[in-house]
Coordinates of C-alpha atoms in Angstrom, one line a residue:
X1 CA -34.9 -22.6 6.8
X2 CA -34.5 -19.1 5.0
X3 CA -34.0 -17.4 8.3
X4 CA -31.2 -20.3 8.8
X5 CA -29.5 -19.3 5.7
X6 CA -29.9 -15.6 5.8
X7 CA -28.3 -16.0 9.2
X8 CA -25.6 -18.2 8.1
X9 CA -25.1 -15.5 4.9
X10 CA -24.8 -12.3 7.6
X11 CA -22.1 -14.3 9.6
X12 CA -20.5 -15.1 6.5
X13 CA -19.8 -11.5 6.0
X14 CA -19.4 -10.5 9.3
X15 CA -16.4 -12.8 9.5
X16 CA -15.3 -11.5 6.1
X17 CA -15.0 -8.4 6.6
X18 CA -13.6 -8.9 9.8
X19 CA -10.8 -11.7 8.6
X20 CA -7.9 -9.3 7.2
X21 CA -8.0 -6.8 10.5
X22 CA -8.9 -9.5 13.3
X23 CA -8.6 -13.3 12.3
X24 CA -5.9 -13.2 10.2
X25 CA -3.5 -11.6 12.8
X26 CA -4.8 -14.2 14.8
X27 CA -3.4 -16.9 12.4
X28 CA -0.4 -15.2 11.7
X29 CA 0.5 -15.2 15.7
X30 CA 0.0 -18.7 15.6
X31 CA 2.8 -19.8 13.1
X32 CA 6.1 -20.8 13.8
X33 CA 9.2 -17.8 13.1
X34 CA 11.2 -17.9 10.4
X35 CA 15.1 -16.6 11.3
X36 CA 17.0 -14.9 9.3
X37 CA 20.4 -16.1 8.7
X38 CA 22.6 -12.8 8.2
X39 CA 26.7 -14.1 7.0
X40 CA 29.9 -11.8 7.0
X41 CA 30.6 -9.9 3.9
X42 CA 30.9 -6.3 2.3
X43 CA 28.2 -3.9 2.5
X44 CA 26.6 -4.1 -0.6
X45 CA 26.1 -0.7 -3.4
X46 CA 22.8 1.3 -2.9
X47 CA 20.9 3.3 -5.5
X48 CA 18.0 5.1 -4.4
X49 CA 15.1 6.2 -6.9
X50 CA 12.0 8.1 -6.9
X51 CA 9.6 9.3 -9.3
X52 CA 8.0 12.8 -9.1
X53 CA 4.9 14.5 -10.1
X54 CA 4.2 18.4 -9.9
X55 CA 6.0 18.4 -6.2
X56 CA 7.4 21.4 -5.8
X57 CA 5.9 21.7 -2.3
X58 CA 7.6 18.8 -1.2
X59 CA 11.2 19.4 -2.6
X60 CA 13.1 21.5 -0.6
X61 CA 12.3 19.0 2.5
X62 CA 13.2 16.3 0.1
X63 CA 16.1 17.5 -1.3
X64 CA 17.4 18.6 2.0
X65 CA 16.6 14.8 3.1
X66 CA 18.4 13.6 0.2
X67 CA 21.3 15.7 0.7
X68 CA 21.6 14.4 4.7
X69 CA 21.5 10.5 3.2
X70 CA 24.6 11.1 0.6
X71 CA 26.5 13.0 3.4
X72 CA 25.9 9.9 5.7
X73 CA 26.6 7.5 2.5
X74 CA 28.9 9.0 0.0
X75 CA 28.8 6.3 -2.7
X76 CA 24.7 6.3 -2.1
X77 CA 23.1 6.9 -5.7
X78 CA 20.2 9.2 -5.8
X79 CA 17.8 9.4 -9.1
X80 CA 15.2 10.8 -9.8
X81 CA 12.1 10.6 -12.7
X82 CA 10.3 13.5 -13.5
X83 CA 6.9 12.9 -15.1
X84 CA 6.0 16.1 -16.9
X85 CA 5.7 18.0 -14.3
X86 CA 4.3 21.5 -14.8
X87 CA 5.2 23.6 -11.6
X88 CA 8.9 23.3 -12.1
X89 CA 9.5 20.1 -9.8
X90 CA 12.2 19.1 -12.4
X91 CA 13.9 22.3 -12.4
X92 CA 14.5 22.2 -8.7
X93 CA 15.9 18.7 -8.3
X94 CA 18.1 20.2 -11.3
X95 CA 19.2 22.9 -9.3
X96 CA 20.4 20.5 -6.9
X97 CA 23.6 19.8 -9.5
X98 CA 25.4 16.4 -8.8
X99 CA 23.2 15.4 -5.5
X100 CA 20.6 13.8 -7.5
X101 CA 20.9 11.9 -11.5
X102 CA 17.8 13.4 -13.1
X103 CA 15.9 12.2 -15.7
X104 CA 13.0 14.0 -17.4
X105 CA 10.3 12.4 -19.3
X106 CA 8.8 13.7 -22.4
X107 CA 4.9 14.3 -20.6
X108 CA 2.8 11.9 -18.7
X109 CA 4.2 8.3 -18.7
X110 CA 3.2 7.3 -15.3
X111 CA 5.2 5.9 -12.2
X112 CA 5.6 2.2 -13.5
X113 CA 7.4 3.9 -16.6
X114 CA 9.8 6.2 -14.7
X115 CA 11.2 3.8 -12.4
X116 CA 12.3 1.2 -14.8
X117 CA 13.7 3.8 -16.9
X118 CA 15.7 4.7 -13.3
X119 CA 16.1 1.1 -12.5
X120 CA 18.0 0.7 -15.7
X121 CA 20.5 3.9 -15.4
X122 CA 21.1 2.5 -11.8
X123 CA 24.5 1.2 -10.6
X124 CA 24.2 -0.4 -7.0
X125 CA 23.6 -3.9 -5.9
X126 CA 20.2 -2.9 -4.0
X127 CA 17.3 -0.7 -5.6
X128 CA 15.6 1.5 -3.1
X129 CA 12.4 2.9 -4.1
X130 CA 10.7 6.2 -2.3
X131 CA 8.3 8.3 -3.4
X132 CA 8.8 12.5 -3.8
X133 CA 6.8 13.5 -0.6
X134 CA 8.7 10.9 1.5
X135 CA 11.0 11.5 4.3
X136 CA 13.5 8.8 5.2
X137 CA 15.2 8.9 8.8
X138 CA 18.8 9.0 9.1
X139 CA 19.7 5.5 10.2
X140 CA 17.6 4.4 7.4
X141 CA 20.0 3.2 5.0
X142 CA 22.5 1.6 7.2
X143 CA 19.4 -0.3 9.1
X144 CA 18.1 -1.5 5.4
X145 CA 21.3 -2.8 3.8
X146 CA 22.2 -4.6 7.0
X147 CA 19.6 -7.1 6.7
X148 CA 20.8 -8.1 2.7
X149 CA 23.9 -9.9 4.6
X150 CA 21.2 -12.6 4.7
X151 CA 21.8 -14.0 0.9
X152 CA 18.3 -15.6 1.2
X153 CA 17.0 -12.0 1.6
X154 CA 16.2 -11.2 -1.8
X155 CA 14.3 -7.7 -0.9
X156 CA 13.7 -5.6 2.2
X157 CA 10.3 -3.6 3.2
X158 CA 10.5 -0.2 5.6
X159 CA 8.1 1.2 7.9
X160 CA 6.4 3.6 6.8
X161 CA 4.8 6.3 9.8
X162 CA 2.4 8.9 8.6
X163 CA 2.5 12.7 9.8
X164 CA -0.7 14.5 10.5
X165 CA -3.6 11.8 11.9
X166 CA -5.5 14.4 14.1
X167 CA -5.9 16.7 11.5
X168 CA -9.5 15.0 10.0
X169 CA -11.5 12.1 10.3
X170 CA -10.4 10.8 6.9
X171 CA -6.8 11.4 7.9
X172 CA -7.2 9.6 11.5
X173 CA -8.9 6.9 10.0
X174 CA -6.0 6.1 7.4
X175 CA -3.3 6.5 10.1
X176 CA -5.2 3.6 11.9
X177 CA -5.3 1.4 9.4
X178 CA -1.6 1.5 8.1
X179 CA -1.1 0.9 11.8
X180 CA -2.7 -2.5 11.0
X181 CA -1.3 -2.7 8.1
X182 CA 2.2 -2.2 9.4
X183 CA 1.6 -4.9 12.3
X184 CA 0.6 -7.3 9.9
X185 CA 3.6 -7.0 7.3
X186 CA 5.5 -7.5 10.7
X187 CA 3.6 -10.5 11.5
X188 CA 4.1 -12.1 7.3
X189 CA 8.1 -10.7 7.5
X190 CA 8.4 -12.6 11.1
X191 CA 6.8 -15.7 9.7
X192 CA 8.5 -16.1 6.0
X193 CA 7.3 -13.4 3.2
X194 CA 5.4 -10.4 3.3
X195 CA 3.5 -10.3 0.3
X196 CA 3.8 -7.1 -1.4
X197 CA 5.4 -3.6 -1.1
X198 CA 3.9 -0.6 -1.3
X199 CA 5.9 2.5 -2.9
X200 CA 6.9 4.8 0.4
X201 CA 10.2 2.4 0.7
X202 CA 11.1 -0.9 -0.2
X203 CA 14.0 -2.5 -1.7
X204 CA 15.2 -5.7 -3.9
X205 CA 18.6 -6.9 -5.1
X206 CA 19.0 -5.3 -8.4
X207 CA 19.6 -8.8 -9.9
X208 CA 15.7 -9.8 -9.2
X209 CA 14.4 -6.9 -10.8
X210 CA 11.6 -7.4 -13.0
X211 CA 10.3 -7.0 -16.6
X212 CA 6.5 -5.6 -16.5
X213 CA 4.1 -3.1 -18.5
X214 CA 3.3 0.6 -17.8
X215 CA 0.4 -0.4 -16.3
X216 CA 0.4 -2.3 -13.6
X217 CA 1.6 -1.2 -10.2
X218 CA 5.5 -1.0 -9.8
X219 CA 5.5 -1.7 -6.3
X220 CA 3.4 -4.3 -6.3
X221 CA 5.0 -6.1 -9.1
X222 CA 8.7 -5.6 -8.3
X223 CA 8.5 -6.4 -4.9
X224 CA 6.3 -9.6 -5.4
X225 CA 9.2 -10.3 -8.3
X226 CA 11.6 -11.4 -5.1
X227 CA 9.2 -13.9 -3.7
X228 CA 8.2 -15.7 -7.2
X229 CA 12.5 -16.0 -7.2
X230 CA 12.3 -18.2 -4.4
X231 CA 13.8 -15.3 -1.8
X232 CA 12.6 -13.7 1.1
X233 CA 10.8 -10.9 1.2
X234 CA 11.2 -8.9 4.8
X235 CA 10.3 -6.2 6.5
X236 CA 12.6 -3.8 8.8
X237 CA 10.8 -2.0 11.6
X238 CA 14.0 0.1 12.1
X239 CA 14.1 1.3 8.3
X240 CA 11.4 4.6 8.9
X241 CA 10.3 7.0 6.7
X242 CA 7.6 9.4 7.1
X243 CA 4.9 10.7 4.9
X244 CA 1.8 13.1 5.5
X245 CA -1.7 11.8 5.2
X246 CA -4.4 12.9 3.0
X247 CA -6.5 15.2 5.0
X248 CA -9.5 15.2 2.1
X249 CA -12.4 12.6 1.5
X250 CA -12.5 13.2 -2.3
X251 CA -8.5 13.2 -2.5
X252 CA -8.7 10.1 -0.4
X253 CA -11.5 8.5 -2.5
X254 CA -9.9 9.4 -6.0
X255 CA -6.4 7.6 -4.8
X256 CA -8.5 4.5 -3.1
X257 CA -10.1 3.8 -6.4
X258 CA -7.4 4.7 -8.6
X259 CA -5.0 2.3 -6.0
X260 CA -7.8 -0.8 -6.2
X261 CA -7.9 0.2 -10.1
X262 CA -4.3 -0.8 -10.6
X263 CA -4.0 -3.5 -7.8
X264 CA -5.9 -5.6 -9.7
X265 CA -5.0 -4.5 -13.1
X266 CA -1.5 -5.8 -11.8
X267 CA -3.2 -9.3 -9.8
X268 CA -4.7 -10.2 -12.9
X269 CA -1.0 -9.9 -14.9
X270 CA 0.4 -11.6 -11.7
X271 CA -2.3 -14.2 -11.6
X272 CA -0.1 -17.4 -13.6
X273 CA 3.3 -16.2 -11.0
X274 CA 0.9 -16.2 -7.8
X275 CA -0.7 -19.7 -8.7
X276 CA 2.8 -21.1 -8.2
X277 CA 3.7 -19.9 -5.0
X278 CA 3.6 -21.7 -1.4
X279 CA 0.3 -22.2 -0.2
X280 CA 1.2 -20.2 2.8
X281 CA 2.1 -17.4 1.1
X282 CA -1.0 -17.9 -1.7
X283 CA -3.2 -18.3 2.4
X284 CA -1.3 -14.6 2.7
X285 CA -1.6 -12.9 0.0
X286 CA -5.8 -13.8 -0.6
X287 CA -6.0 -12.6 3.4
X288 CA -4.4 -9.8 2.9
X289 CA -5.6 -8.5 -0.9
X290 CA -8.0 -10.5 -2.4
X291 CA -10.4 -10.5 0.8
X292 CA -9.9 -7.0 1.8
X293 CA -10.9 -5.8 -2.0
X294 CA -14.2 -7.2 -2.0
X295 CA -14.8 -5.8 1.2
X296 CA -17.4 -3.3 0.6
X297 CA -19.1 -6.5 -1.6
X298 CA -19.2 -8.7 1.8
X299 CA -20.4 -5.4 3.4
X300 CA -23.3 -4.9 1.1
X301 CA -24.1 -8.4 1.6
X302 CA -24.3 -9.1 5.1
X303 CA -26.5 -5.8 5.0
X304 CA -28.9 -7.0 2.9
X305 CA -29.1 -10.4 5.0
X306 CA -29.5 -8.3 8.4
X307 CA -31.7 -6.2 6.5
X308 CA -33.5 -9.2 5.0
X309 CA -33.7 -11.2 8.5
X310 CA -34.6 -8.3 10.8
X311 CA -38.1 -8.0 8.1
X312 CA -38.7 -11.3 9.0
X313 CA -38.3 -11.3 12.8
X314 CA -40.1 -7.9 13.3
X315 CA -41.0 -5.2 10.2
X316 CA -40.5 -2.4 12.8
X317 CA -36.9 -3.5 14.0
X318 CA -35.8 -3.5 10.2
X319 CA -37.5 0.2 10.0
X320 CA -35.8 0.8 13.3
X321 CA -32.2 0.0 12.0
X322 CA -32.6 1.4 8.7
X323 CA -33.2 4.9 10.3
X324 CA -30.5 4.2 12.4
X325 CA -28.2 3.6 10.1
X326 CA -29.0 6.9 7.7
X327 CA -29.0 8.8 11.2
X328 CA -25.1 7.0 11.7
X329 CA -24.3 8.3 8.0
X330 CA -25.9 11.6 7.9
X331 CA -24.5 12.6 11.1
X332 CA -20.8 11.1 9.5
X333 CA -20.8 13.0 6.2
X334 CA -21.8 16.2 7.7
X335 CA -19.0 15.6 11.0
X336 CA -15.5 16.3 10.4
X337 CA -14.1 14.6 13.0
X338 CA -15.6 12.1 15.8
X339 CA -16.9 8.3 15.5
X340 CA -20.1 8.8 12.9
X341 CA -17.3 10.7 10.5
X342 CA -14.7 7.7 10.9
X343 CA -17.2 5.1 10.2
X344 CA -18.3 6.8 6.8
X345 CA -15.0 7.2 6.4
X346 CA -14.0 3.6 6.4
X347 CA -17.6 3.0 4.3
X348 CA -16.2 5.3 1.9
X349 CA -12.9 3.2 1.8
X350 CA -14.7 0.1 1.3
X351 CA -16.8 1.9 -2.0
X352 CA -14.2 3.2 -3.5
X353 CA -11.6 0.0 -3.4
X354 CA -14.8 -2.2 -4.7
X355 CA -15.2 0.7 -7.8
X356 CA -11.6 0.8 -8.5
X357 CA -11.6 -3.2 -8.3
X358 CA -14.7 -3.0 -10.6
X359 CA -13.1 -0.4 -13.1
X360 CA -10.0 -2.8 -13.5
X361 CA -12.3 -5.9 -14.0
X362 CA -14.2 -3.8 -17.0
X363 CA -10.7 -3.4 -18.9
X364 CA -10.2 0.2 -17.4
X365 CA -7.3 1.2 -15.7
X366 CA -4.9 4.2 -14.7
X367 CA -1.3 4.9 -15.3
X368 CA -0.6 8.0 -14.4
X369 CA -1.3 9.8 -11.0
X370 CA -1.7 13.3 -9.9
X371 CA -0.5 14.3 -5.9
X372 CA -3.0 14.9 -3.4
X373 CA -3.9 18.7 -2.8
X374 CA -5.0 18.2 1.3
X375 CA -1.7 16.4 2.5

């Protein structure tokens, strides 16, 4: 019997950590599409807003980015939030003169903060949020506006390709799984709602835009803000911007955990609006979150089971696996590119979203953020 149950407890994982990547997608193919029902009208008014930290590497190509969008879209408002920065980011978007409204905050106030100080100053019908390393391509705007001539469409989602995946394990292994991350937002946008935005570019109707605290995360919360109002929340493949991975473990690690930190920080302020959703979008949103969070718990537990099991069956097969598995993780952390380094990689993912998730679940959270040094 304990063999039956430490069996059934290593499948149980298995399949967990396997649902958000392989049998969800699975699901989500199976449901029925949801059209979108676009009507004649103007073209509605467009603000577009970022918040920036110490990015003075990133401006120029930025600005000059900036400066292509409001030659394509006169009327286009640009603003930006600058967060204390101490390299002179602020004075450079300054510089700039009318291309770009810029406001300057008094020291470290964190993203959540700036943007709703930009979301107030802004004029246009649809908020678009970007973030200062961010490139958007040139048909961006005109592809992302088009799709609000739906008036059930209450918020749009880009698609966000990264720059840089052969560069490092760490960075080839996070290009892969925004790959699945994009497919599935594709899958939730073609079937109803995806459920959430993340911050490289999304949009809502200004009207639907939120009231939340400093700490939780902005994207999360303002985007999730258009399906509690009973709209649709979509995603454009055609609406691209690009964005250069993180080419560091410990840069990597630091933003998984400080990410899973504020993810559920912000589920947990969330938690009364998500009970009242549809239960296919509350089947979405634990597939896609709530699951994948506690992955590196479902890991640790189905190894402890396989670990557990293989003792039973044989004591030398669980001494054979156990040094095959330090050989797997040895060989990974010392390998900067290659299979062993992905798969610490990804192990390194799962620990650092489960610390983060633990952090937040302790009281302990982070509002402010600092830019990666290896992108």
């Amino acid at each position: 019997m304990t063999d039956l149950w430490l069996g059934a407890l290593l499948l149980v994982s298995l399949v967990a950590v396997l649902w958000p990547f392989l049998f969800y997608p699975l699901v989500l193919r199976a449901l029925p599409t949801q059209p979108e029902r676009p009507g004649a009208g103007p073209t509605p008014s467009a603000s577009l807003l970022f918040c920036a930290y110490n990015e003075a590497d990133a401006m120029p190509e930025k600005l000059a980015n900036l400066a292509m969008l409001k030659r394509q879209h006169p009327s286009l408002e640009l603003l930006a939030f600058d967060d204390g920065s101490s390299d002179g980011t602020g004075d450079l978007i300054a510089a700039q003169g009318d291309l770009v409204t810029l406001i300057r905050g008094p020291g470290r106030s964190g993203k959540a903060h700036g943007m709703k100080q930009l979301a107030a100053r802004a004029r246009g019908d649809i908020l678009i949020f970007t973030d200062a390393n961010v490139l958007l391509d040139s048909e961006a705007i005109d592809n992302l506006l088009a799709r609000y001539a739906d008036p059930d469409i209450g918020g749009v989602l880009g698609s966000l390709h990264y720059v840089g995946q052969g560069e490092s394990a760490t960075a080839s292994v996070g290009s892969l799984y925004w790959r699945i991350e994009e497919r599935l937002k594709d899958e939730e946008s073609r079937t109803g709602n995806v459920l959430g935005a993340d911050g490289s570019i999304f949009s809502i109707r200004r009207s639907l835009y939120p009231d939340f605290p400093d700490s939780v995360l902005d994207d999360l919360t303002v985007s999730m803000a258009v399906v509690f109002a009973g709209k649709r929340l979509v995603k454009a493949k055609d609406v691209i911007a690009r964005e250069r991975l993180v080419t560091a473990r410990k840069d990597e690690y630091r933003r998984k955990v400080r990410i899973a930190a504020r993810a559920w920080h912000t589920h947990s302020h969330l938690r009364p609006q998500l009970r009242r959703m549809a239960a296919i979008d509350r089947f979405k949103y634990a597939s896609r979150k709530i699951v994948r969070w506690f992955g590196g718990l479902f890991i640790l537990t189905g190894a402890v089971a396989a670990g557990a099991l293989a003792l039973r069956i044989w004591p030398m097969l669980y001494l054979i696996g156990a040094l095959v598995v330090a050989l797997v993780i040895w060989r990974g952390i010392r390998a900067r590119s290659g299979p062993f380094a992905a798969l610490v990689d990804v192990l390194i993912a799962y620990v650092a979203t489960l610390q983060g998730v633990a952090k937040a679940m302790t009281g302990r959270t982070v509002t402010i953020w600092n830019p990666a040094k290896s992108r």
